[in-house]
Amino acid sequence: MDNLQEKIYQLLVSAIDKNYKCFTTKITNSPTPLLGVKVPFLKKIAQQVLKTESIDSIMKMESGVYVEYEFIKGFCIAKATIETDKKFSYLEEFSKTIDNWAVCDSVASALKVKKSDRELLWTFIERLIKSHYPFSVRLGIVLLLQNFADNDNFIRVIGQLKNINCEKHYYIDMAVAWLVSVLLIFCYEQTVAFLSVETCFLDKFTRNKALSKAIESYRIDAQKKIYLKKLKI
């Protein structure tokens, strides 16, 4: 363990919550050990680390030690004050080491991109989607969901889903289902048309999971939900 990780470890052990650890270990489903420190505190540590450490130094932190280190590393990259293309390069490399949905989705949520950099973000997502690393792919899908799930981008978002060539993976399928359920909220007519055609390329599991998520959403009215139930296979 290097000096940076040792310093971070001392901060982490002071904030371990055993009950939270028990709960989070079950839902995170990561092969990496988990200490049981809540995410808001991990974000605070990341802010502290960024004040004294370079991104290159942070990237050298060893992977697979504790899940909390992965959160902190990801938050540091997402929040670092560096050129956008460099940030995406670091995130792409980091994404290859992610082994659970919680780190993946939290880092995606932490990443904020200026309007002027949206096309850079799109190019970054394209690279992630084509990756053979499952959580790189999931990161790309979640970033699509957070930034491009609207009528103007509908066609190219669906086109990106066709570019997934990673081996079938539960957490990729669930991310696709989540994205499609969000498209049903913001682009209802286009998404229903996509799901209704025989050429819809989503498999049965992913398609039905997307419909279920949309039906459970409070942002879709009752009449639309009745129709969505009929689309289930």
Short mmCIF file of C-alpha atoms in Angstrom, two decimals, residues 15-172:
data_model
loop_
_atom_site.label_atom_id
_atom_site.label_comp_id
_atom_site.label_asym_id
_atom_site.label_seq_id
_atom_site.Cartn_x
_atom_site.Cartn_y
_atom_site.Cartn_z
CA ALA A 15 -15.84 6.48 9.36
CA ILE A 16 -16.65 2.77 9.03
CA ASP A 17 -20.30 1.93 9.65
CA LYS A 18 -20.73 -1.83 10.20
CA ASN A 19 -24.46 -1.80 9.46
CA TYR A 20 -23.88 0.13 6.26
CA LYS A 21 -21.12 -2.30 5.32
CA CYS A 22 -23.46 -5.26 5.72
CA PHE A 23 -26.16 -3.65 3.61
CA THR A 24 -23.85 -2.27 0.90
CA THR A 25 -21.82 -5.46 0.51
CA LYS A 26 -24.99 -7.33 -0.43
CA ILE A 27 -26.22 -4.86 -3.04
CA THR A 28 -22.85 -3.86 -4.52
CA ASN A 29 -21.90 -7.43 -5.44
CA SER A 30 -18.21 -6.61 -5.85
CA PRO A 31 -15.31 -9.06 -5.63
CA THR A 32 -13.30 -6.26 -4.01
CA PRO A 33 -13.56 -5.95 -0.19
CA LEU A 34 -15.68 -3.13 1.17
CA LEU A 35 -14.98 -1.24 4.40
CA GLY A 36 -18.43 0.32 4.85
CA VAL A 37 -17.93 4.07 4.46
CA LYS A 38 -20.79 6.18 3.10
CA VAL A 39 -20.46 7.92 -0.25
CA PRO A 40 -20.78 11.56 0.97
CA PHE A 41 -17.69 11.04 3.15
CA LEU A 42 -15.82 9.47 0.21
CA LYS A 43 -16.58 12.60 -1.84
CA LYS A 44 -15.14 14.76 0.94
CA ILE A 45 -11.96 12.68 0.98
CA ALA A 46 -11.68 13.03 -2.80
CA GLN A 47 -11.91 16.81 -2.44
CA GLN A 48 -9.10 16.76 0.12
CA VAL A 49 -6.92 14.50 -2.04
CA LEU A 50 -7.32 16.78 -5.06
CA LYS A 51 -5.88 19.68 -3.09
CA THR A 52 -2.52 17.96 -2.58
CA GLU A 53 -2.16 15.21 -5.16
CA SER A 54 -1.80 15.13 -8.94
CA ILE A 55 -4.10 12.98 -11.07
CA ASP A 56 -1.09 10.91 -12.13
CA SER A 57 -0.38 10.16 -8.47
CA ILE A 58 -4.04 9.29 -7.84
CA MET A 59 -4.11 6.96 -10.86
CA LYS A 60 -1.24 4.97 -9.35
CA MET A 61 -3.41 3.88 -6.44
CA GLU A 62 -3.63 0.09 -6.43
CA SER A 63 -6.92 -1.38 -7.63
CA GLY A 64 -8.73 -4.27 -5.96
CA VAL A 65 -7.84 -3.32 -2.37
CA TYR A 66 -11.07 -1.70 -1.11
CA VAL A 67 -14.12 -0.52 -3.02
CA GLU A 68 -13.84 2.83 -1.24
CA TYR A 69 -10.51 3.52 -2.95
CA GLU A 70 -12.22 3.04 -6.31
CA PHE A 71 -14.94 5.54 -5.39
CA ILE A 72 -12.33 8.09 -4.32
CA LYS A 73 -10.18 7.58 -7.41
CA GLY A 74 -13.20 7.95 -9.68
CA PHE A 75 -14.48 11.05 -7.87
CA CYS A 76 -11.03 12.62 -8.08
CA ILE A 77 -10.87 12.14 -11.86
CA ALA A 78 -14.44 13.35 -12.37
CA LYS A 79 -13.86 16.51 -10.34
CA ALA A 80 -10.26 17.30 -11.33
CA THR A 81 -9.58 20.69 -12.90
CA ILE A 82 -7.89 19.43 -16.06
CA GLU A 83 -8.57 19.58 -19.79
CA THR A 84 -11.71 17.67 -20.73
CA ASP A 85 -10.04 15.33 -23.22
CA LYS A 86 -7.42 14.40 -20.63
CA LYS A 87 -10.13 13.80 -18.04
CA PHE A 88 -11.93 11.45 -20.42
CA SER A 89 -8.68 9.63 -21.12
CA TYR A 90 -8.11 9.08 -17.39
CA LEU A 91 -11.74 8.00 -16.89
CA GLU A 92 -11.53 5.54 -19.75
CA GLU A 93 -8.44 3.94 -18.24
CA PHE A 94 -10.02 3.93 -14.78
CA SER A 95 -13.23 2.35 -16.11
CA LYS A 96 -11.29 -0.78 -17.08
CA THR A 97 -10.68 -1.46 -13.37
CA ILE A 98 -14.29 -0.96 -12.19
CA ASP A 99 -15.88 -4.18 -10.98
CA ASN A 100 -19.28 -3.06 -9.67
CA TRP A 101 -22.26 -0.92 -10.64
CA ALA A 102 -22.10 1.36 -7.59
CA VAL A 103 -18.70 2.86 -8.41
CA CYS A 104 -19.61 3.04 -12.09
CA ASP A 105 -22.89 4.91 -11.61
CA SER A 106 -21.61 7.19 -8.84
CA VAL A 107 -18.63 8.33 -10.92
CA ALA A 108 -20.92 8.93 -13.92
CA SER A 109 -23.14 11.11 -11.72
CA ALA A 110 -20.14 13.05 -10.42
CA LEU A 111 -18.96 13.95 -13.93
CA LYS A 112 -20.24 17.34 -15.07
CA VAL A 113 -19.50 18.52 -18.60
CA LYS A 114 -19.87 22.00 -20.07
CA LYS A 115 -22.27 22.45 -22.98
CA SER A 116 -19.33 23.32 -25.19
CA ASP A 117 -17.81 19.89 -24.47
CA ARG A 118 -20.91 17.81 -25.21
CA GLU A 119 -19.57 16.48 -28.49
CA LEU A 120 -16.31 15.54 -26.78
CA LEU A 121 -18.47 13.68 -24.26
CA TRP A 122 -20.31 11.94 -27.10
CA THR A 123 -17.02 10.78 -28.64
CA PHE A 124 -15.91 9.55 -25.22
CA ILE A 125 -19.15 7.60 -24.81
CA GLU A 126 -18.66 6.03 -28.24
CA ARG A 127 -15.30 4.66 -27.13
CA LEU A 128 -16.74 3.30 -23.89
CA ILE A 129 -19.68 1.63 -25.62
CA LYS A 130 -17.33 -0.26 -27.95
CA SER A 131 -15.13 -1.47 -25.08
CA HIS A 132 -14.73 -5.12 -24.12
CA TYR A 133 -14.72 -4.14 -20.42
CA PRO A 134 -18.29 -4.51 -19.11
CA PHE A 135 -18.21 -1.61 -16.67
CA SER A 136 -16.63 0.66 -19.28
CA VAL A 137 -19.68 -0.13 -21.42
CA ARG A 138 -22.03 0.47 -18.50
CA LEU A 139 -20.34 3.80 -17.78
CA GLY A 140 -20.98 4.83 -21.39
CA ILE A 141 -24.64 3.82 -21.18
CA VAL A 142 -25.20 5.68 -17.90
CA LEU A 143 -23.56 8.79 -19.37
CA LEU A 144 -25.91 8.50 -22.37
CA LEU A 145 -28.83 8.31 -19.96
CA GLN A 146 -27.71 11.34 -17.99
CA ASN A 147 -26.80 13.57 -20.91
CA PHE A 148 -28.54 12.54 -24.14
CA ALA A 149 -31.88 10.90 -23.29
CA ASP A 150 -34.07 13.33 -25.23
CA ASN A 151 -36.00 13.58 -28.50
CA ASP A 152 -33.23 15.42 -30.32
CA ASN A 153 -30.70 12.65 -29.62
CA PHE A 154 -33.04 9.64 -29.67
CA ILE A 155 -31.92 8.15 -32.99
CA ARG A 156 -28.22 8.36 -32.26
CA VAL A 157 -28.68 7.07 -28.70
CA ILE A 158 -30.43 3.96 -30.04
CA GLY A 159 -27.66 3.71 -32.63
CA GLN A 160 -25.07 3.63 -29.86
CA LEU A 161 -26.79 0.64 -28.26
CA LYS A 162 -26.23 -1.26 -31.51
CA ASN A 163 -22.48 -0.71 -31.04
CA ILE A 164 -22.29 -2.79 -27.84
CA ASN A 165 -20.09 -5.77 -28.67
CA CYS A 166 -19.04 -6.78 -25.16
CA GLU A 167 -19.96 -10.29 -24.05
CA LYS A 168 -23.47 -10.47 -22.61
CA HIS A 169 -23.36 -9.11 -19.07
CA TYR A 170 -26.11 -8.60 -16.50
CA TYR A 171 -25.03 -5.08 -15.53
CA ILE A 172 -24.85 -3.97 -19.15
#
